Amino acid sequence: MDLRQLRYFVAIVEQGSFSKAAQLLNVAQPALSLHVRNMEADFGKSLLFRKAQGVFPTQAGEILLRDARSIIRQFQATRQEIQEFDAEPQGDVKIGMSASISPFLGVSLLLDTKTKFPKIKVKIAEAMSGFVLEWLKQGRIDIGFLYQPVKDGGLRSIPVLSEDLLLVGPKTPLIGVCAMETDYISYADLSKLPLIMPSTGHGLRDIVQAKALAMGHDLNVVLDLDAYACFRPLLQHGLGYAILPANVVARDRTDGLRTWTIGEKPLHRTIYLVHHNDRPLTRAVGAVIEICSKTFEQMVSNTEWRGASRTDIPGLFATETSAVH
């Protein structure tokens, strides 16, 4: 087996069709079929199966797909690093982040990268944390921003920023809800409120749920909502209360709404920069990580990111970025 066969196999799975993959690769379809048969003979396992909807990997094929992507990307990174050694960093860097991060980090990151490293092309994809993690595991992105550390030997999680979470709701208590006179709410009282929350598996939901359970309480979630833009109008219409990052609250108009800290000490969540740890970073990825670090630091120092503080880990990025300049 060689690298070419791995590329062929990945293309067939991603295209879901031998004919589409053949067209993409500019290779005759019978040749692709022969390569797959040879691979299956080599492994002694079926790697693909056909359905009416297209071609899909078997369980053995899923294992090969996962590692084939990693091998191909590692080879490409090695080739690029050797070819560009001592040269200005260049190439594509793919980043995944959630909708609560991209409005603050995305624009600054793109502008700073274009100014400092014009040969680097940053591609940003916005999605829920679960999708970003899956993209990382599949090797589809180089860097991801998540709200929980990843327990995977192939990925490294670096805490870069901590931000406060606030309870947001109508100034006038909803029917059946007692007036909250203080600026903070206990977890016991929080458990009694009708909450609008992201669905289970979302970083924010998991953090709040775990903290409430640790305090001996559960959440009363009346509506699962995975669209940040919809929270404010639903709150203003009196459908419930929500827990949102202080930065998001500060950015949006909150007519008719007020905020409370959760617990006597503010509840917060940590943002983690996650990258692949099982292969060398390209100079381009290292350069973008450095820019991300400085962008976070600048946003915290000038209060552009409300309710945020930097994680205090000296020399955090030294290993990744020492070869950039």
PDB file of C-alpha atoms in Angstrom:
ATOM      1  CA  MET A   1       0.000   0.000   0.000  1.00  0.00           C
ATOM      2  CA  ASP A   2       1.205   3.508  -0.742  1.00  0.00           C
ATOM      3  CA  LEU A   3       0.137   7.098  -0.175  1.00  0.00           C
ATOM      4  CA  ARG A   4      -1.618   7.238  -3.538  1.00  0.00           C
ATOM      5  CA  GLN A   5      -3.961   4.398  -2.566  1.00  0.00           C
ATOM      6  CA  LEU A   6      -4.809   6.159   0.685  1.00  0.00           C
ATOM      7  CA  ARG A   7      -5.676   9.318  -1.237  1.00  0.00           C
ATOM      8  CA  TYR A   8      -7.859   7.322  -3.596  1.00  0.00           C
ATOM      9  CA  PHE A   9      -9.679   5.645  -0.705  1.00  0.00           C
ATOM     10  CA  VAL A  10     -10.351   8.953   1.099  1.00  0.00           C
ATOM     11  CA  ALA A  11     -11.649  10.546  -2.114  1.00  0.00           C
ATOM     12  CA  ILE A  12     -14.063   7.641  -2.747  1.00  0.00           C
ATOM     13  CA  VAL A  13     -15.517   7.893   0.759  1.00  0.00           C
ATOM     14  CA  GLU A  14     -15.764  11.698   0.737  1.00  0.00           C
ATOM     15  CA  GLN A  15     -17.391  11.738  -2.713  1.00  0.00           C
ATOM     16  CA  GLY A  16     -19.620   8.777  -1.859  1.00  0.00           C
ATOM     17  CA  SER A  17     -19.124   7.429  -5.368  1.00  0.00           C
ATOM     18  CA  PHE A  18     -16.448   5.704  -7.426  1.00  0.00           C
ATOM     19  CA  SER A  19     -17.427   7.680 -10.515  1.00  0.00           C
ATOM     20  CA  LYS A  20     -17.297  11.062  -8.758  1.00  0.00           C
ATOM     21  CA  ALA A  21     -13.973  10.197  -7.159  1.00  0.00           C
ATOM     22  CA  ALA A  22     -12.591   9.071 -10.508  1.00  0.00           C
ATOM     23  CA  GLN A  23     -13.627  12.375 -12.056  1.00  0.00           C
ATOM     24  CA  LEU A  24     -12.130  14.356  -9.176  1.00  0.00           C
ATOM     25  CA  LEU A  25      -8.844  12.455  -9.278  1.00  0.00           C
ATOM     26  CA  ASN A  26      -8.744  12.196 -13.068  1.00  0.00           C
ATOM     27  CA  VAL A  27      -8.287   8.440 -12.736  1.00  0.00           C
ATOM     28  CA  ALA A  28     -10.187   5.716 -14.594  1.00  0.00           C
ATOM     29  CA  GLN A  29     -12.960   4.221 -12.480  1.00  0.00           C
ATOM     30  CA  PRO A  30     -11.814   0.587 -13.070  1.00  0.00           C
ATOM     31  CA  ALA A  31      -8.386   1.566 -11.748  1.00  0.00           C
ATOM     32  CA  LEU A  32      -9.936   2.908  -8.543  1.00  0.00           C
ATOM     33  CA  SER A  33     -11.946  -0.272  -8.095  1.00  0.00           C
ATOM     34  CA  LEU A  34      -8.782  -2.339  -8.572  1.00  0.00           C
ATOM     35  CA  HIS A  35      -6.913  -0.291  -5.951  1.00  0.00           C
ATOM     36  CA  VAL A  36      -9.697  -0.848  -3.416  1.00  0.00           C
ATOM     37  CA  ARG A  37      -9.795  -4.601  -4.126  1.00  0.00           C
ATOM     38  CA  ASN A  38      -6.026  -4.772  -3.637  1.00  0.00           C
ATOM     39  CA  MET A  39      -6.308  -2.895  -0.334  1.00  0.00           C
ATOM     40  CA  GLU A  40      -9.090  -5.202   0.858  1.00  0.00           C
ATOM     41  CA  ALA A  41      -6.973  -8.218  -0.089  1.00  0.00           C
ATOM     42  CA  ASP A  42      -4.035  -6.744   1.780  1.00  0.00           C
ATOM     43  CA  PHE A  43      -6.085  -6.146   4.947  1.00  0.00           C
ATOM     44  CA  GLY A  44      -8.252  -9.237   4.588  1.00  0.00           C
ATOM     45  CA  LYS A  45     -11.300  -7.060   5.349  1.00  0.00           C
ATOM     46  CA  SER A  46     -14.041  -5.361   3.330  1.00  0.00           C
ATOM     47  CA  LEU A  47     -13.493  -1.610   3.398  1.00  0.00           C
ATOM     48  CA  LEU A  48     -16.489  -0.299   1.427  1.00  0.00           C
ATOM     49  CA  PHE A  49     -20.074  -1.286   0.806  1.00  0.00           C
ATOM     50  CA  ARG A  50     -22.592   0.061  -1.680  1.00  0.00           C
ATOM     51  CA  LYS A  51     -26.110   1.298  -0.913  1.00  0.00           C
ATOM     52  CA  ALA A  52     -28.699   3.046  -3.030  1.00  0.00           C
ATOM     53  CA  GLN A  53     -27.466   6.355  -1.573  1.00  0.00           C
ATOM     54  CA  GLY A  54     -23.837   5.727  -2.547  1.00  0.00           C
ATOM     55  CA  VAL A  55     -20.631   4.156  -1.255  1.00  0.00           C
ATOM     56  CA  PHE A  56     -19.953   3.977   2.493  1.00  0.00           C
ATOM     57  CA  PRO A  57     -17.055   2.691   4.610  1.00  0.00           C
ATOM     58  CA  THR A  58     -17.412  -0.461   6.682  1.00  0.00           C
ATOM     59  CA  GLN A  59     -16.246  -0.436  10.312  1.00  0.00           C
ATOM     60  CA  ALA A  60     -12.791  -1.457   9.105  1.00  0.00           C
ATOM     61  CA  GLY A  61     -13.043   1.236   6.447  1.00  0.00           C
ATOM     62  CA  GLU A  62     -13.825   3.861   9.111  1.00  0.00           C
ATOM     63  CA  ILE A  63     -10.597   2.976  10.908  1.00  0.00           C
ATOM     64  CA  LEU A  64      -8.629   3.249   7.684  1.00  0.00           C
ATOM     65  CA  LEU A  65     -10.345   6.540   6.787  1.00  0.00           C
ATOM     66  CA  ARG A  66      -9.447   8.076  10.142  1.00  0.00           C
ATOM     67  CA  ASP A  67      -5.791   7.143   9.957  1.00  0.00           C
ATOM     68  CA  ALA A  68      -5.472   7.717   6.206  1.00  0.00           C
ATOM     69  CA  ARG A  69      -6.501  11.357   6.657  1.00  0.00           C
ATOM     70  CA  SER A  70      -3.962  11.733   9.451  1.00  0.00           C
ATOM     71  CA  ILE A  71      -1.167  10.104   7.399  1.00  0.00           C
ATOM     72  CA  ILE A  72      -1.911  12.231   4.328  1.00  0.00           C
ATOM     73  CA  ARG A  73      -2.016  15.471   6.319  1.00  0.00           C
ATOM     74  CA  GLN A  74       1.180  14.587   8.171  1.00  0.00           C
ATOM     75  CA  PHE A  75       2.963  13.857   4.894  1.00  0.00           C
ATOM     76  CA  GLN A  76       1.725  17.152   3.431  1.00  0.00           C
ATOM     77  CA  ALA A  77       2.842  19.038   6.544  1.00  0.00           C
ATOM     78  CA  THR A  78       6.278  17.431   6.413  1.00  0.00           C
ATOM     79  CA  ARG A  79       6.677  18.225   2.723  1.00  0.00           C
ATOM     80  CA  GLN A  80       5.532  21.809   3.237  1.00  0.00           C
ATOM     81  CA  GLU A  81       7.807  22.319   6.249  1.00  0.00           C
ATOM     82  CA  ILE A  82      10.847  21.054   4.348  1.00  0.00           C
ATOM     83  CA  GLN A  83      10.062  23.084   1.237  1.00  0.00           C
ATOM     84  CA  GLU A  84       9.380  26.267   3.191  1.00  0.00           C
ATOM     85  CA  PHE A  85      12.142  25.932   5.769  1.00  0.00           C
ATOM     86  CA  ASP A  86      13.518  29.397   6.616  1.00  0.00           C
ATOM     87  CA  ALA A  87      10.923  30.921   4.296  1.00  0.00           C
ATOM     88  CA  GLU A  88       7.914  33.049   5.139  1.00  0.00           C
ATOM     89  CA  PRO A  89       5.059  30.853   6.483  1.00  0.00           C
ATOM     90  CA  GLN A  90       2.449  30.134   3.860  1.00  0.00           C
ATOM     91  CA  GLY A  91      -0.440  27.810   3.128  1.00  0.00           C
ATOM     92  CA  ASP A  92      -3.999  27.189   4.272  1.00  0.00           C
ATOM     93  CA  VAL A  93      -4.985  27.069   7.960  1.00  0.00           C
ATOM     94  CA  LYS A  94      -8.491  25.823   8.714  1.00  0.00           C
ATOM     95  CA  ILE A  95     -10.139  26.888  11.974  1.00  0.00           C
ATOM     96  CA  GLY A  96     -13.415  25.869  13.585  1.00  0.00           C
ATOM     97  CA  MET A  97     -15.174  27.962  16.229  1.00  0.00           C
ATOM     98  CA  SER A  98     -18.630  28.568  17.663  1.00  0.00           C
ATOM     99  CA  ALA A  99     -20.969  31.467  16.933  1.00  0.00           C
ATOM    100  CA  SER A 100     -20.222  32.972  20.357  1.00  0.00           C
ATOM    101  CA  ILE A 101     -16.511  33.273  19.506  1.00  0.00           C
ATOM    102  CA  SER A 102     -16.347  34.089  15.795  1.00  0.00           C
ATOM    103  CA  PRO A 103     -17.772  37.662  15.992  1.00  0.00           C
ATOM    104  CA  PHE A 104     -14.952  38.660  18.365  1.00  0.00           C
ATOM    105  CA  LEU A 105     -11.994  36.574  17.270  1.00  0.00           C
ATOM    106  CA  GLY A 106     -12.703  35.898  13.588  1.00  0.00           C
ATOM    107  CA  VAL A 107     -12.335  39.390  12.102  1.00  0.00           C
ATOM    108  CA  SER A 108      -9.254  40.324  14.162  1.00  0.00           C
ATOM    109  CA  LEU A 109      -7.619  37.011  13.356  1.00  0.00           C
ATOM    110  CA  LEU A 110      -8.197  37.402   9.622  1.00  0.00           C
ATOM    111  CA  LEU A 111      -6.950  41.003   9.547  1.00  0.00           C
ATOM    112  CA  ASP A 112      -3.846  40.340  11.681  1.00  0.00           C
ATOM    113  CA  THR A 113      -2.907  37.259   9.686  1.00  0.00           C
ATOM    114  CA  LYS A 114      -3.266  39.101   6.381  1.00  0.00           C
ATOM    115  CA  THR A 115      -1.054  41.918   7.685  1.00  0.00           C
ATOM    116  CA  LYS A 116       1.687  39.818   9.318  1.00  0.00           C
ATOM    117  CA  PHE A 117       1.660  36.704   7.143  1.00  0.00           C
ATOM    118  CA  PRO A 118       0.086  37.580   3.776  1.00  0.00           C
ATOM    119  CA  LYS A 119       0.933  34.170   2.311  1.00  0.00           C
ATOM    120  CA  ILE A 120      -1.207  32.368   4.904  1.00  0.00           C
ATOM    121  CA  LYS A 121      -4.854  31.840   3.982  1.00  0.00           C
ATOM    122  CA  VAL A 122      -7.087  31.391   7.033  1.00  0.00           C
ATOM    123  CA  LYS A 123     -10.392  29.594   6.532  1.00  0.00           C
ATOM    124  CA  ILE A 124     -12.925  29.883   9.378  1.00  0.00           C
ATOM    125  CA  ALA A 125     -15.887  27.541   9.785  1.00  0.00           C
ATOM    126  CA  GLU A 126     -18.578  28.299  12.356  1.00  0.00           C
ATOM    127  CA  ALA A 127     -20.440  25.471  14.106  1.00  0.00           C
ATOM    128  CA  MET A 128     -21.517  24.059  17.455  1.00  0.00           C
ATOM    129  CA  SER A 129     -18.708  22.708  19.648  1.00  0.00           C
ATOM    130  CA  GLY A 130     -19.649  19.099  18.933  1.00  0.00           C
ATOM    131  CA  PHE A 131     -19.166  19.603  15.203  1.00  0.00           C
ATOM    132  CA  VAL A 132     -15.870  21.446  15.720  1.00  0.00           C
ATOM    133  CA  LEU A 133     -14.563  18.528  17.799  1.00  0.00           C
ATOM    134  CA  GLU A 134     -15.640  16.033  15.151  1.00  0.00           C
ATOM    135  CA  TRP A 135     -13.886  18.066  12.433  1.00  0.00           C
ATOM    136  CA  LEU A 136     -10.715  18.019  14.529  1.00  0.00           C
ATOM    137  CA  LYS A 137     -10.856  14.263  14.999  1.00  0.00           C
ATOM    138  CA  GLN A 138     -11.445  13.782  11.278  1.00  0.00           C
ATOM    139  CA  GLY A 139      -8.518  16.042  10.398  1.00  0.00           C
ATOM    140  CA  ARG A 140     -10.707  18.493   8.500  1.00  0.00           C
ATOM    141  CA  ILE A 141      -9.482  21.522  10.463  1.00  0.00           C
ATOM    142  CA  ASP A 142      -6.117  22.456  11.971  1.00  0.00           C
ATOM    143  CA  ILE A 143      -7.302  24.441  14.987  1.00  0.00           C
ATOM    144  CA  GLY A 144     -10.553  24.392  16.964  1.00  0.00           C
ATOM    145  CA  PHE A 145     -11.890  26.497  19.822  1.00  0.00           C
ATOM    146  CA  LEU A 146     -13.857  24.501  22.394  1.00  0.00           C
ATOM    147  CA  TYR A 147     -15.270  25.026  25.876  1.00  0.00           C
ATOM    148  CA  GLN A 148     -14.066  21.712  27.300  1.00  0.00           C
ATOM    149  CA  PRO A 149     -10.611  20.111  27.191  1.00  0.00           C
ATOM    150  CA  VAL A 150     -10.423  17.171  24.798  1.00  0.00           C
ATOM    151  CA  LYS A 151      -9.408  13.815  26.280  1.00  0.00           C
ATOM    152  CA  ASP A 152      -7.733  12.464  23.178  1.00  0.00           C
ATOM    153  CA  GLY A 153      -4.053  11.663  22.839  1.00  0.00           C
ATOM    154  CA  GLY A 154      -4.046  12.951  19.284  1.00  0.00           C
ATOM    155  CA  LEU A 155      -5.264  16.413  20.294  1.00  0.00           C
ATOM    156  CA  ARG A 156      -3.811  19.012  22.637  1.00  0.00           C
ATOM    157  CA  SER A 157      -6.096  21.419  24.542  1.00  0.00           C
ATOM    158  CA  ILE A 158      -4.621  24.781  25.580  1.00  0.00           C
ATOM    159  CA  PRO A 159      -6.676  27.040  27.907  1.00  0.00           C
ATOM    160  CA  VAL A 160      -6.487  30.554  26.472  1.00  0.00           C
ATOM    161  CA  LEU A 161      -9.277  32.605  28.033  1.00  0.00           C
ATOM    162  CA  SER A 162     -11.862  32.461  30.807  1.00  0.00           C
ATOM    163  CA  GLU A 163     -15.176  34.314  30.452  1.00  0.00           C
ATOM    164  CA  ASP A 164     -18.011  34.990  32.893  1.00  0.00           C
ATOM    165  CA  LEU A 165     -21.464  33.493  32.389  1.00  0.00           C
ATOM    166  CA  LEU A 166     -24.553  35.461  33.428  1.00  0.00           C
ATOM    167  CA  LEU A 167     -28.222  34.712  33.949  1.00  0.00           C
ATOM    168  CA  VAL A 168     -30.304  36.912  31.650  1.00  0.00           C
ATOM    169  CA  GLY A 169     -34.043  37.466  31.938  1.00  0.00           C
ATOM    170  CA  PRO A 170     -36.911  39.962  32.030  1.00  0.00           C
ATOM    171  CA  LYS A 171     -36.723  42.844  34.506  1.00  0.00           C
ATOM    172  CA  THR A 172     -40.308  42.049  35.503  1.00  0.00           C
ATOM    173  CA  PRO A 173     -40.520  38.503  36.951  1.00  0.00           C
ATOM    174  CA  LEU A 174     -42.446  35.989  34.887  1.00  0.00           C
ATOM    175  CA  ILE A 175     -45.671  34.479  36.211  1.00  0.00           C
ATOM    176  CA  GLY A 176     -44.865  32.012  38.955  1.00  0.00           C
ATOM    177  CA  VAL A 177     -41.330  33.323  39.425  1.00  0.00           C
ATOM    178  CA  CYS A 178     -40.397  35.139  42.626  1.00  0.00           C
ATOM    179  CA  ALA A 179     -38.751  38.540  42.329  1.00  0.00           C
ATOM    180  CA  MET A 180     -34.952  38.408  42.533  1.00  0.00           C
ATOM    181  CA  GLU A 181     -33.796  41.458  44.474  1.00  0.00           C
ATOM    182  CA  THR A 182     -30.060  40.727  44.640  1.00  0.00           C
ATOM    183  CA  ASP A 183     -27.566  40.881  41.779  1.00  0.00           C
ATOM    184  CA  TYR A 184     -26.823  37.170  42.047  1.00  0.00           C
ATOM    185  CA  ILE A 185     -28.912  34.018  42.131  1.00  0.00           C
ATOM    186  CA  SER A 186     -28.242  30.814  44.036  1.00  0.00           C
ATOM    187  CA  TYR A 187     -28.251  27.424  42.329  1.00  0.00           C
ATOM    188  CA  ALA A 188     -31.295  26.475  44.395  1.00  0.00           C
ATOM    189  CA  ASP A 189     -33.252  29.420  42.952  1.00  0.00           C
ATOM    190  CA  LEU A 190     -31.759  28.877  39.503  1.00  0.00           C
ATOM    191  CA  SER A 191     -33.183  25.351  39.433  1.00  0.00           C
ATOM    192  CA  LYS A 192     -36.699  26.793  39.803  1.00  0.00           C
ATOM    193  CA  LEU A 193     -36.485  29.075  36.764  1.00  0.00           C
ATOM    194  CA  PRO A 194     -37.757  28.137  33.278  1.00  0.00           C
ATOM    195  CA  LEU A 195     -34.518  28.093  31.297  1.00  0.00           C
ATOM    196  CA  ILE A 196     -33.804  28.406  27.593  1.00  0.00           C
ATOM    197  CA  MET A 197     -30.544  26.538  27.012  1.00  0.00           C
ATOM    198  CA  PRO A 198     -28.444  25.078  24.217  1.00  0.00           C
ATOM    199  CA  SER A 199     -29.075  21.379  23.681  1.00  0.00           C
ATOM    200  CA  THR A 200     -27.286  18.677  25.668  1.00  0.00           C
ATOM    201  CA  GLY A 201     -23.728  18.250  24.428  1.00  0.00           C
ATOM    202  CA  HIS A 202     -23.201  21.980  23.931  1.00  0.00           C
ATOM    203  CA  GLY A 203     -20.267  23.234  26.012  1.00  0.00           C
ATOM    204  CA  LEU A 204     -22.227  25.918  27.880  1.00  0.00           C
ATOM    205  CA  ARG A 205     -25.110  23.565  28.740  1.00  0.00           C
ATOM    206  CA  ASP A 206     -22.743  20.884  30.008  1.00  0.00           C
ATOM    207  CA  ILE A 207     -20.771  23.321  32.178  1.00  0.00           C
ATOM    208  CA  VAL A 208     -23.854  24.794  33.865  1.00  0.00           C
ATOM    209  CA  GLN A 209     -25.517  21.392  34.259  1.00  0.00           C
ATOM    210  CA  ALA A 210     -22.422  19.907  35.886  1.00  0.00           C
ATOM    211  CA  LYS A 211     -22.053  22.845  38.276  1.00  0.00           C
ATOM    212  CA  ALA A 212     -25.732  22.742  39.275  1.00  0.00           C
ATOM    213  CA  LEU A 213     -25.625  18.984  39.891  1.00  0.00           C
ATOM    214  CA  ALA A 214     -22.477  19.409  41.975  1.00  0.00           C
ATOM    215  CA  MET A 215     -24.465  21.853  44.148  1.00  0.00           C
ATOM    216  CA  GLY A 216     -27.283  19.309  44.495  1.00  0.00           C
ATOM    217  CA  HIS A 217     -29.709  20.840  41.986  1.00  0.00           C
ATOM    218  CA  ASP A 218     -30.912  20.202  38.441  1.00  0.00           C
ATOM    219  CA  LEU A 219     -31.881  22.617  35.679  1.00  0.00           C
ATOM    220  CA  ASN A 220     -35.447  23.240  34.552  1.00  0.00           C
ATOM    221  CA  VAL A 221     -34.871  23.546  30.801  1.00  0.00           C
ATOM    222  CA  VAL A 222     -38.124  24.387  28.997  1.00  0.00           C
ATOM    223  CA  LEU A 223     -36.637  25.022  25.562  1.00  0.00           C
ATOM    224  CA  ASP A 224     -33.523  23.704  23.781  1.00  0.00           C
ATOM    225  CA  LEU A 225     -32.098  26.375  21.492  1.00  0.00           C
ATOM    226  CA  ASP A 226     -28.889  26.183  19.464  1.00  0.00           C
ATOM    227  CA  ALA A 227     -29.118  29.599  17.777  1.00  0.00           C
ATOM    228  CA  TYR A 228     -27.612  32.532  19.707  1.00  0.00           C
ATOM    229  CA  ALA A 229     -29.453  35.117  17.609  1.00  0.00           C
ATOM    230  CA  CYS A 230     -32.806  33.824  18.861  1.00  0.00           C
ATOM    231  CA  PHE A 231     -32.096  34.086  22.588  1.00  0.00           C
ATOM    232  CA  ARG A 232     -32.659  37.810  23.081  1.00  0.00           C
ATOM    233  CA  PRO A 233     -36.067  38.089  21.326  1.00  0.00           C
ATOM    234  CA  LEU A 234     -37.337  34.966  23.113  1.00  0.00           C
ATOM    235  CA  LEU A 235     -36.246  36.401  26.461  1.00  0.00           C
ATOM    236  CA  GLN A 236     -37.900  39.724  25.658  1.00  0.00           C
ATOM    237  CA  HIS A 237     -41.122  37.858  24.832  1.00  0.00           C
ATOM    238  CA  GLY A 238     -41.043  36.301  28.289  1.00  0.00           C
ATOM    239  CA  LEU A 239     -40.453  32.684  27.314  1.00  0.00           C
ATOM    240  CA  GLY A 240     -37.912  32.146  30.079  1.00  0.00           C
ATOM    241  CA  TYR A 241     -34.400  32.888  31.289  1.00  0.00           C
ATOM    242  CA  ALA A 242     -31.040  32.084  29.686  1.00  0.00           C
ATOM    243  CA  ILE A 243     -27.414  31.741  30.694  1.00  0.00           C
ATOM    244  CA  LEU A 244     -25.120  33.568  28.287  1.00  0.00           C
ATOM    245  CA  PRO A 245     -21.492  34.775  28.134  1.00  0.00           C
ATOM    246  CA  ALA A 246     -21.071  38.270  29.529  1.00  0.00           C
ATOM    247  CA  ASN A 247     -19.461  39.307  26.261  1.00  0.00           C
ATOM    248  CA  VAL A 248     -22.506  38.255  24.222  1.00  0.00           C
ATOM    249  CA  VAL A 249     -24.796  40.114  26.629  1.00  0.00           C
ATOM    250  CA  ALA A 250     -22.671  43.267  26.399  1.00  0.00           C
ATOM    251  CA  ARG A 251     -22.678  43.113  22.608  1.00  0.00           C
ATOM    252  CA  ASP A 252     -26.440  42.763  22.120  1.00  0.00           C
ATOM    253  CA  ARG A 253     -29.207  45.193  22.994  1.00  0.00           C
ATOM    254  CA  THR A 254     -30.948  44.041  26.148  1.00  0.00           C
ATOM    255  CA  ASP A 255     -34.051  46.247  26.266  1.00  0.00           C
ATOM    256  CA  GLY A 256     -36.357  45.073  29.051  1.00  0.00           C
ATOM    257  CA  LEU A 257     -33.785  42.572  30.322  1.00  0.00           C
ATOM    258  CA  ARG A 258     -31.406  42.420  33.273  1.00  0.00           C
ATOM    259  CA  THR A 259     -28.583  40.135  34.372  1.00  0.00           C
ATOM    260  CA  TRP A 260     -27.546  38.248  37.501  1.00  0.00           C
ATOM    261  CA  THR A 261     -24.316  36.515  38.444  1.00  0.00           C
ATOM    262  CA  ILE A 262     -24.780  32.821  39.202  1.00  0.00           C
ATOM    263  CA  GLY A 263     -23.751  31.844  42.720  1.00  0.00           C
ATOM    264  CA  GLU A 264     -21.830  34.054  45.097  1.00  0.00           C
ATOM    265  CA  LYS A 265     -18.759  33.647  42.912  1.00  0.00           C
ATOM    266  CA  PRO A 266     -19.252  34.294  39.174  1.00  0.00           C
ATOM    267  CA  LEU A 267     -19.705  31.187  37.046  1.00  0.00           C
ATOM    268  CA  HIS A 268     -17.262  31.086  34.161  1.00  0.00           C
ATOM    269  CA  ARG A 269     -16.156  28.866  31.330  1.00  0.00           C
ATOM    270  CA  THR A 270     -12.755  28.390  29.754  1.00  0.00           C
ATOM    271  CA  ILE A 271     -12.059  28.601  26.059  1.00  0.00           C
ATOM    272  CA  TYR A 272      -9.537  26.051  24.813  1.00  0.00           C
ATOM    273  CA  LEU A 273      -7.460  26.234  21.669  1.00  0.00           C
ATOM    274  CA  VAL A 274      -7.231  22.649  20.408  1.00  0.00           C
ATOM    275  CA  HIS A 275      -4.784  21.435  17.780  1.00  0.00           C
ATOM    276  CA  HIS A 276      -3.368  18.137  16.584  1.00  0.00           C
ATOM    277  CA  ASN A 277      -0.697  16.731  18.847  1.00  0.00           C
ATOM    278  CA  ASP A 278       0.171  13.601  16.872  1.00  0.00           C
ATOM    279  CA  ARG A 279       1.918  15.354  14.007  1.00  0.00           C
ATOM    280  CA  PRO A 280       4.252  18.338  13.635  1.00  0.00           C
ATOM    281  CA  LEU A 281       2.663  21.746  13.260  1.00  0.00           C
ATOM    282  CA  THR A 282       3.257  23.507   9.983  1.00  0.00           C
ATOM    283  CA  ARG A 283       4.868  26.911  10.181  1.00  0.00           C
ATOM    284  CA  ALA A 284       1.591  28.426   9.005  1.00  0.00           C
ATOM    285  CA  VAL A 285      -0.420  26.784  11.807  1.00  0.00           C
ATOM    286  CA  GLY A 286       2.199  27.817  14.369  1.00  0.00           C
ATOM    287  CA  ALA A 287       2.050  31.407  13.135  1.00  0.00           C
ATOM    288  CA  VAL A 288      -1.754  31.497  13.385  1.00  0.00           C
ATOM    289  CA  ILE A 289      -1.655  30.033  16.917  1.00  0.00           C
ATOM    290  CA  GLU A 290       0.707  32.820  17.904  1.00  0.00           C
ATOM    291  CA  ILE A 291      -1.631  35.427  16.419  1.00  0.00           C
ATOM    292  CA  CYS A 292      -4.598  33.869  18.268  1.00  0.00           C
ATOM    293  CA  SER A 293      -2.717  34.097  21.551  1.00  0.00           C
ATOM    294  CA  LYS A 294      -1.842  37.761  21.051  1.00  0.00           C
ATOM    295  CA  THR A 295      -5.363  38.588  19.872  1.00  0.00           C
ATOM    296  CA  PHE A 296      -6.911  37.094  23.010  1.00  0.00           C
ATOM    297  CA  GLU A 297      -4.410  38.967  25.177  1.00  0.00           C
ATOM    298  CA  GLN A 298      -5.177  42.259  23.449  1.00  0.00           C
ATOM    299  CA  MET A 299      -8.949  41.786  23.683  1.00  0.00           C
ATOM    300  CA  VAL A 300      -8.737  41.124  27.416  1.00  0.00           C
ATOM    301  CA  SER A 301      -6.364  44.018  28.124  1.00  0.00           C
ATOM    302  CA  ASN A 302      -8.521  46.589  26.325  1.00  0.00           C
ATOM    303  CA  THR A 303     -11.800  45.047  27.662  1.00  0.00           C
ATOM    304  CA  GLU A 304     -12.975  44.390  24.121  1.00  0.00           C
ATOM    305  CA  TRP A 305     -13.932  40.908  25.362  1.00  0.00           C
ATOM    306  CA  ARG A 306     -16.194  41.745  28.325  1.00  0.00           C
ATOM    307  CA  GLY A 307     -16.057  39.589  31.425  1.00  0.00           C
ATOM    308  CA  ALA A 308     -12.934  37.771  30.250  1.00  0.00           C
ATOM    309  CA  SER A 309      -9.512  37.074  31.726  1.00  0.00           C
ATOM    310  CA  ARG A 310      -6.433  35.409  30.282  1.00  0.00           C
ATOM    311  CA  THR A 311      -5.288  32.065  31.612  1.00  0.00           C
ATOM    312  CA  ASP A 312      -2.027  32.505  33.490  1.00  0.00           C
ATOM    313  CA  ILE A 313       0.258  29.948  31.861  1.00  0.00           C
ATOM    314  CA  PRO A 314       3.683  31.534  31.138  1.00  0.00           C
ATOM    315  CA  GLY A 315       5.411  30.474  27.937  1.00  0.00           C
ATOM    316  CA  LEU A 316       2.338  28.594  26.798  1.00  0.00           C
ATOM    317  CA  PHE A 317       2.961  29.106  23.114  1.00  0.00           C
ATOM    318  CA  ALA A 318       6.762  29.042  23.098  1.00  0.00           C
ATOM    319  CA  THR A 319       7.059  25.486  21.804  1.00  0.00           C
ATOM    320  CA  GLU A 320       4.559  25.927  18.990  1.00  0.00           C
ATOM    321  CA  THR A 321       5.787  29.248  17.681  1.00  0.00           C
ATOM    322  CA  SER A 322       9.537  29.319  18.294  1.00  0.00           C
ATOM    323  CA  ALA A 323      10.270  28.331  14.674  1.00  0.00           C
ATOM    324  CA  VAL A 324       7.965  30.872  13.046  1.00  0.00           C
ATOM    325  CA  HIS A 325      10.323  33.842  12.883  1.00  0.00           C
TER     326      HIS A 325
END
